[in-house]
mmCIF file of C-alpha atoms and ligand atoms in Angstrom:
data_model
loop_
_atom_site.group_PDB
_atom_site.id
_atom_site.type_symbol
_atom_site.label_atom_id
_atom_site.label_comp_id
_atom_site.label_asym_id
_atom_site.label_seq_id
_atom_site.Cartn_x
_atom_site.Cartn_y
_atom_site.Cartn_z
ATOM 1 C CA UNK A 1 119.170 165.141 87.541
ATOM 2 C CA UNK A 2 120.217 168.552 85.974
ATOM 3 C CA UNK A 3 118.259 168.162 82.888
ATOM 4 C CA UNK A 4 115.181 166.755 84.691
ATOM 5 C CA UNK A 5 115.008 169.507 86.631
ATOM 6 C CA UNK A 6 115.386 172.038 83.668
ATOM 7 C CA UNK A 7 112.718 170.006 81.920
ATOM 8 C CA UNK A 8 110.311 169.761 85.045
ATOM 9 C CA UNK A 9 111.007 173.628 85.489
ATOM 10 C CA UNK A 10 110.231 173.921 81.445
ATOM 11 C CA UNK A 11 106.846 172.192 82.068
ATOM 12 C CA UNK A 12 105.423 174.575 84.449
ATOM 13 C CA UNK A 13 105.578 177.413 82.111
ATOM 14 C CA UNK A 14 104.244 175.680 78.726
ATOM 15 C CA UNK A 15 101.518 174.378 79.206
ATOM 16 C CA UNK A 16 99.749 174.766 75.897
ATOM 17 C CA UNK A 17 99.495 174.144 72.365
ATOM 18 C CA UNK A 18 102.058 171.726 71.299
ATOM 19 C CA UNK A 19 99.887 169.516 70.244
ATOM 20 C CA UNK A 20 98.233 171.436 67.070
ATOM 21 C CA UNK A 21 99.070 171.831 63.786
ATOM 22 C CA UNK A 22 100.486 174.545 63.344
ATOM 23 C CA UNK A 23 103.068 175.527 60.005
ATOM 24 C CA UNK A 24 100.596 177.821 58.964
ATOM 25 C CA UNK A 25 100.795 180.192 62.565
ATOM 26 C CA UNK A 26 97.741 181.970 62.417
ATOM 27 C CA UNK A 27 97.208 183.882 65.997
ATOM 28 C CA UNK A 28 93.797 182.641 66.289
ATOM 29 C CA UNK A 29 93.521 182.824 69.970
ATOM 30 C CA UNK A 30 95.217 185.985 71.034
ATOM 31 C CA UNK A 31 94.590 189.419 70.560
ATOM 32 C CA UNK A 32 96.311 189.886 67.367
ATOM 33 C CA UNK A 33 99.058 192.465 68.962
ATOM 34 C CA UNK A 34 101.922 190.444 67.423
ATOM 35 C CA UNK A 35 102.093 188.755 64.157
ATOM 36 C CA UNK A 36 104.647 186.263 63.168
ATOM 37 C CA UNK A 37 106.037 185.302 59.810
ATOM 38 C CA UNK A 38 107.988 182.057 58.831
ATOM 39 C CA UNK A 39 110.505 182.795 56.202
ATOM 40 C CA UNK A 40 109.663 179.540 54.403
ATOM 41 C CA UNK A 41 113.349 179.137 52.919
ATOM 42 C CA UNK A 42 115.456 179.603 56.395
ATOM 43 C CA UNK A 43 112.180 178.241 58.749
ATOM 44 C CA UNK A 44 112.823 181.203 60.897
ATOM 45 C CA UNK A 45 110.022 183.090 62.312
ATOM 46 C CA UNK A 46 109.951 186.392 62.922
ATOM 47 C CA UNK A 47 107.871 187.988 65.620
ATOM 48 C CA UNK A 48 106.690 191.233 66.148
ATOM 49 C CA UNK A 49 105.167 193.641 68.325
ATOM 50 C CA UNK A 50 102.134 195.562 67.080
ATOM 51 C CA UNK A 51 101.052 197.733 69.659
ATOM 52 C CA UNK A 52 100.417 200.940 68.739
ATOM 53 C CA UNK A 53 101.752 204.265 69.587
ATOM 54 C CA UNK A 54 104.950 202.116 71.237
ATOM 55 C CA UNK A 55 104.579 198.849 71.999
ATOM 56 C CA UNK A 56 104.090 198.707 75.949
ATOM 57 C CA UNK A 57 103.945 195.956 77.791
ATOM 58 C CA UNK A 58 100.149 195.593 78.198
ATOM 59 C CA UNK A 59 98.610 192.364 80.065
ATOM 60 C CA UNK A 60 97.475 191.230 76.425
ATOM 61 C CA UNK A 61 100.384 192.433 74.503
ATOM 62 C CA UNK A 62 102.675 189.626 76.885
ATOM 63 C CA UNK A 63 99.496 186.976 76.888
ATOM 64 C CA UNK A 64 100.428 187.615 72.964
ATOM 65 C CA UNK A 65 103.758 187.359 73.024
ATOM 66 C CA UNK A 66 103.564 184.626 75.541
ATOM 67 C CA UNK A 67 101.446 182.576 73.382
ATOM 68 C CA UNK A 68 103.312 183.572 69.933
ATOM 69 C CA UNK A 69 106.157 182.083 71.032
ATOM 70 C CA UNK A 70 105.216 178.894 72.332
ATOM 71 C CA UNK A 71 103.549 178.596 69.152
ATOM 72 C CA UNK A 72 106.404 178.934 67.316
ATOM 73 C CA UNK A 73 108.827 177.144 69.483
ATOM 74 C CA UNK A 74 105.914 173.799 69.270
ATOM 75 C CA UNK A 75 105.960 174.697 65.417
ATOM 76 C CA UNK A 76 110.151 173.414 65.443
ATOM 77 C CA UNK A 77 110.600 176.780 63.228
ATOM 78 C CA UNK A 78 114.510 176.950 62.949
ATOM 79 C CA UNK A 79 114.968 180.179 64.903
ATOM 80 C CA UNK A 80 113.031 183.088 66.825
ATOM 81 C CA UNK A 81 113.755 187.172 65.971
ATOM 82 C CA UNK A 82 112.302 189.366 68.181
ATOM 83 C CA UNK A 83 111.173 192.604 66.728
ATOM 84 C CA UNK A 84 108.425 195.670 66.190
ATOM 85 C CA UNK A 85 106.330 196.825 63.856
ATOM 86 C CA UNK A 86 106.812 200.465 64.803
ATOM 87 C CA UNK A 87 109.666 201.712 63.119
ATOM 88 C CA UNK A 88 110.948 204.081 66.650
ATOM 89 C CA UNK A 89 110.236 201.894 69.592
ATOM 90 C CA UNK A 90 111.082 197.971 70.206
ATOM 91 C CA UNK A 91 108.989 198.251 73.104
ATOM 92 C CA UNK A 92 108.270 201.350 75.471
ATOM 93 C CA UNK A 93 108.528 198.926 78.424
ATOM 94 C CA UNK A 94 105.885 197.660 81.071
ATOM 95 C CA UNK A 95 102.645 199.736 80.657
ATOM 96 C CA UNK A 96 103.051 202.349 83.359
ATOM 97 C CA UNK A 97 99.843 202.984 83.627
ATOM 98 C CA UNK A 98 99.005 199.435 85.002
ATOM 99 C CA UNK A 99 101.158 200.041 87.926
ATOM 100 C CA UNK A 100 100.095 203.586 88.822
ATOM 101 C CA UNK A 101 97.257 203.751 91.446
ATOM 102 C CA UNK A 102 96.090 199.630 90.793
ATOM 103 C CA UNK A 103 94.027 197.393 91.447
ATOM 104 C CA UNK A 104 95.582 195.199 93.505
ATOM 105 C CA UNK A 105 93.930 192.072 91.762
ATOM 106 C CA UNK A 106 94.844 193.183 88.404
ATOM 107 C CA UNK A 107 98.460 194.111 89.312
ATOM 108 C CA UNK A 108 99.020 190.635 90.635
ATOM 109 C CA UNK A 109 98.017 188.912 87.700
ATOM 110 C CA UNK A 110 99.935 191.861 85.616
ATOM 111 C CA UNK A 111 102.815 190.978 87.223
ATOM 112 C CA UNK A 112 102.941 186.780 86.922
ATOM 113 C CA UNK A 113 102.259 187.326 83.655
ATOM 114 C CA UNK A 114 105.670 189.399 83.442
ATOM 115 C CA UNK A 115 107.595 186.850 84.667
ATOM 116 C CA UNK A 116 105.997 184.558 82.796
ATOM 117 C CA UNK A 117 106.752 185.986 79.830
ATOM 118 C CA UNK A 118 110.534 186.885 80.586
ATOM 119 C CA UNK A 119 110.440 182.860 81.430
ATOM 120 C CA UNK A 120 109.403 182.191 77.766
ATOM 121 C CA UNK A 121 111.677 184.275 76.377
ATOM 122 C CA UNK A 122 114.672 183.058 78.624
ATOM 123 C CA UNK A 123 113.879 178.927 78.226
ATOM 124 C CA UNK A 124 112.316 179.264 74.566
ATOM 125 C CA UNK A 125 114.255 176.068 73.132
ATOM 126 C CA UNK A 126 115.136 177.248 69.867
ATOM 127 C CA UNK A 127 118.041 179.947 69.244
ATOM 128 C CA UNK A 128 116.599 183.585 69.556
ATOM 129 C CA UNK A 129 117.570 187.322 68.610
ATOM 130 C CA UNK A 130 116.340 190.587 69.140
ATOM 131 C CA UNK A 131 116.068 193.079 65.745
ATOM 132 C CA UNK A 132 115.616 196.503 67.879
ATOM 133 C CA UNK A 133 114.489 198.884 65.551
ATOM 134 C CA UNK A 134 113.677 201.589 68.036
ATOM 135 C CA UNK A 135 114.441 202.712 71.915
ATOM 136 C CA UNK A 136 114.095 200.140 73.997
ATOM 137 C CA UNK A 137 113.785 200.869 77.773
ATOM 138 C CA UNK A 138 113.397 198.613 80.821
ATOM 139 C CA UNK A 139 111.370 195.891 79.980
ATOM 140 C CA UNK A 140 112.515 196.584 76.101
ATOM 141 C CA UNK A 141 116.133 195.883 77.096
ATOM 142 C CA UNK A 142 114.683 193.044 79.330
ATOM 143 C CA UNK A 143 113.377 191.267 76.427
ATOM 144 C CA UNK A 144 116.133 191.986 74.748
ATOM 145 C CA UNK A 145 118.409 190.369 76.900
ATOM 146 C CA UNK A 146 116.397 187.603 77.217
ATOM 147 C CA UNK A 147 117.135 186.872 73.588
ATOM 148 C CA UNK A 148 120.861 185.094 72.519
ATOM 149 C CA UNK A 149 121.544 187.756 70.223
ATOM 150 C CA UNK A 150 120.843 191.541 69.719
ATOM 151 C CA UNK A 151 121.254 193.564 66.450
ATOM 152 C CA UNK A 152 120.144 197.655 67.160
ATOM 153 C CA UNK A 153 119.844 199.941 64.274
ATOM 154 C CA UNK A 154 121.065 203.644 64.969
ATOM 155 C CA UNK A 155 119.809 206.252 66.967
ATOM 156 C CA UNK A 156 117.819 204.570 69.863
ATOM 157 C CA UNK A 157 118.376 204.071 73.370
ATOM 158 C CA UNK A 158 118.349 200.852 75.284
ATOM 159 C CA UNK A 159 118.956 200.319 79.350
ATOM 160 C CA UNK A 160 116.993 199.978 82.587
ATOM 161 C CA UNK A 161 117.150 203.398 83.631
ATOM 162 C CA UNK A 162 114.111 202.179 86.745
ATOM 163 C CA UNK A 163 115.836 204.321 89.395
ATOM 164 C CA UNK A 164 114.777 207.535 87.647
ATOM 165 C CA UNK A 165 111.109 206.545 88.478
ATOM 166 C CA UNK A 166 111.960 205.230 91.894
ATOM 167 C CA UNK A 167 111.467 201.346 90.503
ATOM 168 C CA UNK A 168 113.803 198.460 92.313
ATOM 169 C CA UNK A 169 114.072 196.015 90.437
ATOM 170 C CA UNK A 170 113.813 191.939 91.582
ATOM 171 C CA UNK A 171 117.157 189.807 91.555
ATOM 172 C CA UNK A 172 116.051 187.739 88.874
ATOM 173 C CA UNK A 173 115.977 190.623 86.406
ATOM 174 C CA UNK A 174 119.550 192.173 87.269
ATOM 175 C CA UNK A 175 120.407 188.623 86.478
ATOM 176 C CA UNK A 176 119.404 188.869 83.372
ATOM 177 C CA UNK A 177 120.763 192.008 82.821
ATOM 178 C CA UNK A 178 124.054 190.894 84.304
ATOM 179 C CA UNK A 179 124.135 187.990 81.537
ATOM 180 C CA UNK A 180 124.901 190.002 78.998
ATOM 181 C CA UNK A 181 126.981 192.865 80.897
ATOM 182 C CA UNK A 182 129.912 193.014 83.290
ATOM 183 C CA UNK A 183 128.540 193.255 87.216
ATOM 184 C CA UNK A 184 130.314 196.503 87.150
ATOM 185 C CA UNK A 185 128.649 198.031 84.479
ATOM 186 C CA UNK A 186 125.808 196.635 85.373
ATOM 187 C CA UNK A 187 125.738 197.689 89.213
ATOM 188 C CA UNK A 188 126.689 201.149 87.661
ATOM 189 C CA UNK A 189 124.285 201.265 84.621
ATOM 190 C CA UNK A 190 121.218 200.654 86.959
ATOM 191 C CA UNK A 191 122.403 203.146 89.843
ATOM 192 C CA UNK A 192 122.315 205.495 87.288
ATOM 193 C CA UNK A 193 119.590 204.632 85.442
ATOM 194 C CA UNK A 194 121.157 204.888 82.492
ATOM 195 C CA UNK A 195 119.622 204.658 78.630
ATOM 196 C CA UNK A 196 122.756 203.581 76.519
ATOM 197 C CA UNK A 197 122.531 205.362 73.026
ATOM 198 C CA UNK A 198 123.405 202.162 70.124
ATOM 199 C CA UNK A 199 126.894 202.856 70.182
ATOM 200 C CA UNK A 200 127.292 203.225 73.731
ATOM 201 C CA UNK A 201 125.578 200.073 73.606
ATOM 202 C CA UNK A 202 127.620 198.413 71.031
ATOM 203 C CA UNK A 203 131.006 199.082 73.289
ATOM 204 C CA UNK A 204 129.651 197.491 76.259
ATOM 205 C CA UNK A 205 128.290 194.234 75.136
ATOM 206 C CA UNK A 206 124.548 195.189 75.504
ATOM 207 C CA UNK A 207 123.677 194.705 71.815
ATOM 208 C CA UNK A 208 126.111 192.216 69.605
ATOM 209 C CA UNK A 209 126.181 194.075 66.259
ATOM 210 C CA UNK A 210 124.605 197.568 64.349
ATOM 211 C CA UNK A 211 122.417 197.217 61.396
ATOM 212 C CA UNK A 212 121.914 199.948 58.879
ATOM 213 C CA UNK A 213 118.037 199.095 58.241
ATOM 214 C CA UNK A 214 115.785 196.845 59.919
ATOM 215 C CA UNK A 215 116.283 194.455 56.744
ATOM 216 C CA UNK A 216 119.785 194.307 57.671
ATOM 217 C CA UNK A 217 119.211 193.595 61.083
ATOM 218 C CA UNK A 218 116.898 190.914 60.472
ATOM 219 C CA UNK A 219 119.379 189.258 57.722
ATOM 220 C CA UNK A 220 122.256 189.896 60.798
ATOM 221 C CA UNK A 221 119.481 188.027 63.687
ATOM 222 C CA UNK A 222 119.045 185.263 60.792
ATOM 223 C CA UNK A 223 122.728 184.904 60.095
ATOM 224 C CA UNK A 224 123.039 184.485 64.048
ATOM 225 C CA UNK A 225 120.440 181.551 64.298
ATOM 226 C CA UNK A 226 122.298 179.952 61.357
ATOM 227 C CA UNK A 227 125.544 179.917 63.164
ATOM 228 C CA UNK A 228 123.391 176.621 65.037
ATOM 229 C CA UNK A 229 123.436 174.260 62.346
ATOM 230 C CA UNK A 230 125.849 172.185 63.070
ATOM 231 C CA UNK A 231 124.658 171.591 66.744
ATOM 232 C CA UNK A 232 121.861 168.912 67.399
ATOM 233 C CA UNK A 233 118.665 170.710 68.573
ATOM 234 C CA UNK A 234 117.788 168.912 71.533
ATOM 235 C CA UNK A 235 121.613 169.264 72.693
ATOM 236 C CA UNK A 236 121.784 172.628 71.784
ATOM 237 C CA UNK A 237 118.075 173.092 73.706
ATOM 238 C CA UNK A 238 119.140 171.219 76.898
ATOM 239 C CA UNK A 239 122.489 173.132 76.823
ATOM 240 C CA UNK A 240 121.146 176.922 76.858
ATOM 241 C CA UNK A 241 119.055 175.447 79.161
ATOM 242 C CA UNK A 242 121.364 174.545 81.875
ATOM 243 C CA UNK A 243 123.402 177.703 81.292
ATOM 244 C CA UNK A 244 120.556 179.565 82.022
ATOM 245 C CA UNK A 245 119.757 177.735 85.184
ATOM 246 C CA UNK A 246 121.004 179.102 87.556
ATOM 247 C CA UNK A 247 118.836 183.084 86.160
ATOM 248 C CA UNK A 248 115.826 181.077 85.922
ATOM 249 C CA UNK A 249 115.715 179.390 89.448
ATOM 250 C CA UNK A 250 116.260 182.454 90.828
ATOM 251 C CA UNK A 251 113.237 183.320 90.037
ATOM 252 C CA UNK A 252 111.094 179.610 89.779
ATOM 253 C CA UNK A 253 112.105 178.957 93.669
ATOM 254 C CA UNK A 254 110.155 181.688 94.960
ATOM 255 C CA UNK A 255 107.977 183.348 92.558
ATOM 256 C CA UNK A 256 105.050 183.685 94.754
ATOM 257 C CA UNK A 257 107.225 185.745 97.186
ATOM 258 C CA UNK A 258 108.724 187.837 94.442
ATOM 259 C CA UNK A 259 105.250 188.438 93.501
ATOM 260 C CA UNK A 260 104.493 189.996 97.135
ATOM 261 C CA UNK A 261 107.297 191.671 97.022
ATOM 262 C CA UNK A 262 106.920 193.348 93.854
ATOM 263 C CA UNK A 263 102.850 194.292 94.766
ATOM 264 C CA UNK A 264 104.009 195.621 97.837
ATOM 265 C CA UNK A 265 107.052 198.029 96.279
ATOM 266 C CA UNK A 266 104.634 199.373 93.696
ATOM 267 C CA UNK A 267 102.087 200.355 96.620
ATOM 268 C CA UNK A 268 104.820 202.202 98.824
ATOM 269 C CA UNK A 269 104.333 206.454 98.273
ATOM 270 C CA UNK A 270 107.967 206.112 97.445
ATOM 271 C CA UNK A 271 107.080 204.660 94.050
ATOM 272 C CA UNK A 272 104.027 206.277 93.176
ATOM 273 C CA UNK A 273 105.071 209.448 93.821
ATOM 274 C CA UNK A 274 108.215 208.895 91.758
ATOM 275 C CA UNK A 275 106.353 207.196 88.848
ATOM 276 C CA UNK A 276 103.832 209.976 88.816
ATOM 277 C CA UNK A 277 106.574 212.175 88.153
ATOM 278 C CA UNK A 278 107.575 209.828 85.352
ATOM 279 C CA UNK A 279 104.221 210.209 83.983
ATOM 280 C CA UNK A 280 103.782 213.876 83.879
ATOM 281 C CA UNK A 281 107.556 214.279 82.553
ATOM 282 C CA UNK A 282 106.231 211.949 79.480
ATOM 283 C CA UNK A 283 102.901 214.125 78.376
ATOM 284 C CA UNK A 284 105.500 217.253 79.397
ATOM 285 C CA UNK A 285 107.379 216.397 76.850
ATOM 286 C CA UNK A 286 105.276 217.101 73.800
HETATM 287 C C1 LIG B 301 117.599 194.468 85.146
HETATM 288 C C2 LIG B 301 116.458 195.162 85.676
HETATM 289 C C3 LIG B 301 115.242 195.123 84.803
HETATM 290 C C4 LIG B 301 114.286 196.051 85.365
HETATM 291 C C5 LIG B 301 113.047 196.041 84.658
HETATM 292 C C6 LIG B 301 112.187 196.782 85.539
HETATM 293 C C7 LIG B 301 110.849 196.426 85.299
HETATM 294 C C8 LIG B 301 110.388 197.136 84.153
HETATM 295 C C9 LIG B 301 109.774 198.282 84.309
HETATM 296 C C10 LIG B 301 109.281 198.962 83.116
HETATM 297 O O1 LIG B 301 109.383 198.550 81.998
HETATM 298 S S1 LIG B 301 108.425 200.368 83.464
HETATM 299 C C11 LIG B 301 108.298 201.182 81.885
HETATM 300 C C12 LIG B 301 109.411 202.120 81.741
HETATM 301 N N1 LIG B 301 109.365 202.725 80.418
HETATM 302 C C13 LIG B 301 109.517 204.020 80.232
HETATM 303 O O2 LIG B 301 109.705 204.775 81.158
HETATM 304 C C14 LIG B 301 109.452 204.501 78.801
HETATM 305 C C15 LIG B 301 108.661 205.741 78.721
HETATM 306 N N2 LIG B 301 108.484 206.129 77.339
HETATM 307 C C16 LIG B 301 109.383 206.823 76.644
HETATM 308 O O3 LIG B 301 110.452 207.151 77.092
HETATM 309 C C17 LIG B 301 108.984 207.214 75.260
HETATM 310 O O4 LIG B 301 107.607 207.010 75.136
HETATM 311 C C18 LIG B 301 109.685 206.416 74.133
HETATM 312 C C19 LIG B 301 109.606 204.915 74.354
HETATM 313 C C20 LIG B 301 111.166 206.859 74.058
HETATM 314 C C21 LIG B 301 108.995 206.762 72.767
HETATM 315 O O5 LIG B 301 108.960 208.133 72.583
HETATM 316 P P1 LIG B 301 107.928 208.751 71.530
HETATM 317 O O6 LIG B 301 108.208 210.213 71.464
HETATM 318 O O7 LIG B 301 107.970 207.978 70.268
HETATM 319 O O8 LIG B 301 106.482 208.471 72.137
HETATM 320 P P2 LIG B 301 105.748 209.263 73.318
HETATM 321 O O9 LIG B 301 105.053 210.434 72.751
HETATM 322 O O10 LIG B 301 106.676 209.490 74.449
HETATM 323 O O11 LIG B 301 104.692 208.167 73.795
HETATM 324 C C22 LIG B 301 103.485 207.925 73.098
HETATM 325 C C23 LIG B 301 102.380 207.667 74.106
HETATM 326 O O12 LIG B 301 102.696 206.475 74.829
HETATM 327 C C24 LIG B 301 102.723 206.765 76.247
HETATM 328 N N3 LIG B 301 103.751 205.896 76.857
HETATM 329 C C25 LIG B 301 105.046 205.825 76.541
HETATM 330 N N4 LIG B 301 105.648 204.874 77.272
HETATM 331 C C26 LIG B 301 104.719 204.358 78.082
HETATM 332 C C27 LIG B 301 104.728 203.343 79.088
HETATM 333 N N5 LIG B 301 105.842 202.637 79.383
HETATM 334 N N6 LIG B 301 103.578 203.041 79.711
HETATM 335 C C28 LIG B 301 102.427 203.711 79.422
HETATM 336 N N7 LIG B 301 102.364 204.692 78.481
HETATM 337 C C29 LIG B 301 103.490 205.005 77.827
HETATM 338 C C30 LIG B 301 103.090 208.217 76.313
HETATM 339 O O13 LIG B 301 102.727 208.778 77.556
HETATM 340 C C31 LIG B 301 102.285 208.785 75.163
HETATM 341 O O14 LIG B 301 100.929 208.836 75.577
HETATM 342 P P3 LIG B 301 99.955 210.022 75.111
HETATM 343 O O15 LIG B 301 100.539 211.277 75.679
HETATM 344 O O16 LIG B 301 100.021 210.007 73.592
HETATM 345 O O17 LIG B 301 98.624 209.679 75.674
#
């Protein structure tokens, strides 16, 4: 019953492209913001975000990512790392810009294809990790978390720090924050909106281990997936599955409504006015 229901809930977001051919995993289709690379040896693929100046969140950046790893995932490539091309910033978070003043057609469809993408990333079959090799705010740390491991080099921050631009964020994403973090620190850590330097980070569970380079950290992700061997994949699949049921359905049974809910937040004067503030403090900055 369980594991029809995970499957059934699988279905509705993977639709596509399992049935190609598709060892050599060319990103023919997309936009070309992410590239991925199978390390022919381990069968892990690596994926990365190539968005320049910092990887934000952009409605074809996630239809890339989206579509990346469902590729990978139909290709049966032994593992998944999550990681950037830029050598400061994982991922700047959603594009801010998207959500200041929209239009209201776009920001619907800008906001399924967020959860669709943090669905990916949560049910993706095979084991994942995250290599951050730079900051990694809101939806940085969300995909972050969405991954079974995280390796951070030095230096960088990672957190939801939403309040400080007026943003509330939906249940199902404190869920996934509160995966990988005590409620406490979590129910604190969003209050405050706080950005946890890589140490801070490291003592509260948020990231699993420090890497020196982003070499190490992808040898440290790798060595994670490894630790699977032993376990047989469709087990091991069904098993993160229903562990993560419970996140997931939170969002599946109502997505529609979270959808209004989230349009309608982003339209109050209470979050544009505190996201234009965001928006100047970033160009004030330089
Ligand atoms: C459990 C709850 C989960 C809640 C999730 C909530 C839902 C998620 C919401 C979001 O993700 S909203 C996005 C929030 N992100 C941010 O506020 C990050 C803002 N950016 C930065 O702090 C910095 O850019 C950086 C990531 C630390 C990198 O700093 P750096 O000095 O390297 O670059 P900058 O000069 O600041 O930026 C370059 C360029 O990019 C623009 N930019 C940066 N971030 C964004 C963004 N998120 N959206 C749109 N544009 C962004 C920045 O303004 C610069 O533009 P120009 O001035 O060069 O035009």
């Amino acid at each position: 019953m369980l594991r029809n229901s995970l499957i059934g809930s699988l279905r509705q977001i993977k639709p596509i492209l399992c049935s190609q051919s598709l060892r050599s995993l060319s990103n023919g289709a997309n936009s070309g913001l992410t590239t991925i690379e199978v390390d022919d040896k381990s069968g892990i693929a690596t994926l990365s975000m190539n968005l320049p100046p910092v990887n934000t969140l952009t409605l074809n950046l996630m239809h890339d990512l989206i579509d990346s790893i469902n590729q990978i995932e139909c290709n049966k490539s032994r593992g998944l790392i999550l990681t950037s091309s830029n050598d400061k910033v994982f991922s700047a978070g959603l594009d801010l810009k998207e959500l200041y003043k929209p239009d209201q057609e776009r920001l619907k469809e800008f906001w399924t294809i967020f959860q669709d993408l943090w669905l990916a990333l949560h049910l993706c079959g095979i084991p994942t990790a995250a290599a951050i090799n730079g900051h990694a705010p809101a939806a940085g740390c969300i995909m972050a978390t969405a991954c079974e491991y995280r390796v951070m080099l030095p230096d960088f921050v990672i957190g939801v720090h939403a309040t400080r631009f007026s943003f509330l964020v939906s249940k199902w994403m404190m869920l996934s924050y509160q995966s990988v973090l005590p409620r406490r620190i979590v129910e604190r850590a969003l209050n405050q909106g706080k950005l946890f330097s890589t140490q801070e980070a490291l003592e509260v569970g948020l990231i699993d281990e420090v890497a020196g380079s982003k070499k190490e950290a992808l040898a440290q992700c790798a060595a994670f997936i490894g630790t699977f061997d032993k376990a047989n994949p469709i087990a091991r699949t069904l098993t993160k599955r229903m562990c993560r049921d419970s996140d997931v359905t939170e969002l599946l049974r109502d997505r529609a409504g979270d959808l209004r809910a989230c349009v309608d937040y982003i339209n109050t004067p209470l979050f544009q006015e505190g996201l234009s503030a965001h928006l100047e403090g970033l160009k004030e900055k330089k």
